[in-house]
Amino acid sequence: MSSRLNSLHETDIAYQIHPYTNARVHEQQGPTIITKGEGAYVYDSEGKKYLEGLAGLWSVAVGFSQPRLVEAATKQMAELPYIQNFAHKAHVPGILLAEKLVEMAPDHLTKVFFTNSGSEANDTVVKFVWFVNNMLGRPEKKKFLARNKAYHGITVASGSLTGLPGNQKGFDLPAIPVVHLTCPHHYRWAEEGETEADFTARLLKEAEETILSEGPETIAAFIGEPVMGAGGVMTPPEGYWPGIEALCRKYDILLVSDEVINGFGRTGKPFGCQRYGFKPDIMVTSKQLTSSYMPLAAILVTDEFYQTMADYTAELGTLGHGFTAGGHPVACAVGLENLKIIEELDLMGNAARLEEKFQTGLRQFSDHPIVGEVRGVGLIAGVELVRNKATKESFQPGGKITAMAVKFAAEEGLIVRNIYESIGICPPMIITEEQVDELLVKLGAALDKTMEWAKSEGLM
Ligand code: PMP
């Protein structure tokens, strides 16, 4: 087994191009094959142990190899491995999980629709919003507002909402009507000398001007991640979300909170919209919903939205949308148990309690010669690397320095993710104070090694 895996390391057979990795560095390295996980740690095929500082892919809230999730899956497999959700069929884990989600979510979100992935969920949101506006007799109200640097998925509609050229170039995206607004990240997008308050005001002015120039009667919805995740972990400026919410109400635009990463305590509050004080009409969740043990996403909507869909469905005779495995009983059983564990172990409370230590600890790296900005809330953070702290000039070629930082972190026994010029950090929510210390020490060592490497390459 081990020699077969070693040979995989040496070839590119298992190498996969991923949208936000630096292909060149990883190509030389070959993939790391992870064979085992335990709590906040994983092990590779050589037996090396890593603190998993990205929780898989922003998702393994309860840690790896949680026996209760294995048991929930096994029990459901034995009892009822599958039944469809179409044609007036339902199953107990689906019903119980939907009830649990409604109980946990903001009060006004009362109905749930399941898909297999965040991308499918956002494609579904687009279709449902179109469906509702057709029902309401406003077929021209179909455009979406999104933001540059957003990540909403990779399928045709969700990939159109995503605001990362790397995910669109060559794929004929965007393929649905969408307008991307400025990324709400002060460090990179503010003008010279612009305060955070002025930056917020400018972004809100841009949003309103866009709505007016496109015509409010053509804008169906605004979609955003409360904290932007896969585009580089970017926290919004003060006042941004309440301002966006007010514009949505003023112009009758639906507000969609994409909480695929933010949801279930990641930001220090149960949901990101609660952290930033707004009430979305639609909320999308996934990842920490099952700790990614099983593929599942859930869309939550209001009674009013649901009722319009139900009325139109009755009129048309069918709701022509759904997935064979959407809301799969095994995934729902795992999700339900996962949410119970999150509650019983008070993992959302743990994220809130450890926020201070984690975020303050990371901000100590702000003084590091190659660190431009450290940002984040709760248990999610981004560390942006720069060649020149004063001018914020990035290293060239783009993306290579952070790919090296991730490689050095792995040498230290820490998994984190390179996203363009930033390092994404998002540990399992079971992380302890001691493990936060371990993460900080390992990341510090990786940053030092990265700087030495940059010097040796003549990059600084
Ligand atoms: N929305 C957000 C905010 C995400 O972070 C992601 C995935 N990183 C998605 C949607 C897409 O989810 P999936 O990869 O499950 O399709």
Coordinates of N, CA and C and ligand atoms in Angstrom, one line a residue, residues 117-119 122 151-153 225 258 260-261 287, ligand 1:
S117 N -24.6 20.1 -2.7 CA -23.4 21.0 -2.6 C -23.8 22.4 -2.6
G118 N -22.8 23.2 -2.2 CA -23.0 24.7 -2.2 C -23.3 25.2 -3.6
S119 N -22.6 24.7 -4.6 CA -22.8 25.2 -5.9 C -24.3 24.9 -6.4
N122 N -26.7 27.3 -4.7 CA -26.7 28.6 -5.3 C -27.4 28.6 -6.7
Y151 N -17.0 34.0 -3.8 CA -17.0 32.6 -4.2 C -18.4 32.0 -3.9
H152 N -19.1 31.6 -4.9 CA -20.4 31.1 -4.7 C -20.5 29.7 -5.3
G153 N -19.4 29.2 -5.8 CA -19.5 27.8 -6.4 C -19.0 27.8 -7.9
E225 N -21.3 36.6 0.7 CA -20.9 35.9 1.9 C -20.7 36.9 3.0
D258 N -24.9 33.9 1.6 CA -24.3 32.6 1.3 C -23.4 32.3 2.5
V260 N -22.2 29.2 3.3 CA -21.6 27.9 3.1 C -20.4 27.8 4.0
I261 N -19.6 28.8 4.2 CA -18.5 28.8 5.1 C -18.8 29.4 6.4
K287 N -21.2 22.6 4.1 CA -19.9 22.4 4.8 C -20.1 22.0 6.3
Ligands
PMP1 N1 -20.5 29.2 -1.5 C1 -19.5 29.4 -0.7 C2 -19.5 30.7 0.1 C3 -18.4 28.6 -0.7 O1 -17.3 28.8 0.1 C4 -18.4 27.4 -1.5 C5 -17.3 26.4 -1.5 N2 -16.1 26.8 -1.0 C6 -19.5 27.2 -2.3 C7 -20.6 28.1 -2.3 C8 -19.6 26.0 -3.2 O2 -19.8 24.9 -2.5 P1 -19.4 23.5 -3.2 O3 -18.0 23.4 -3.3 O4 -20.0 22.5 -2.2 O5 -20.2 23.4 -4.5

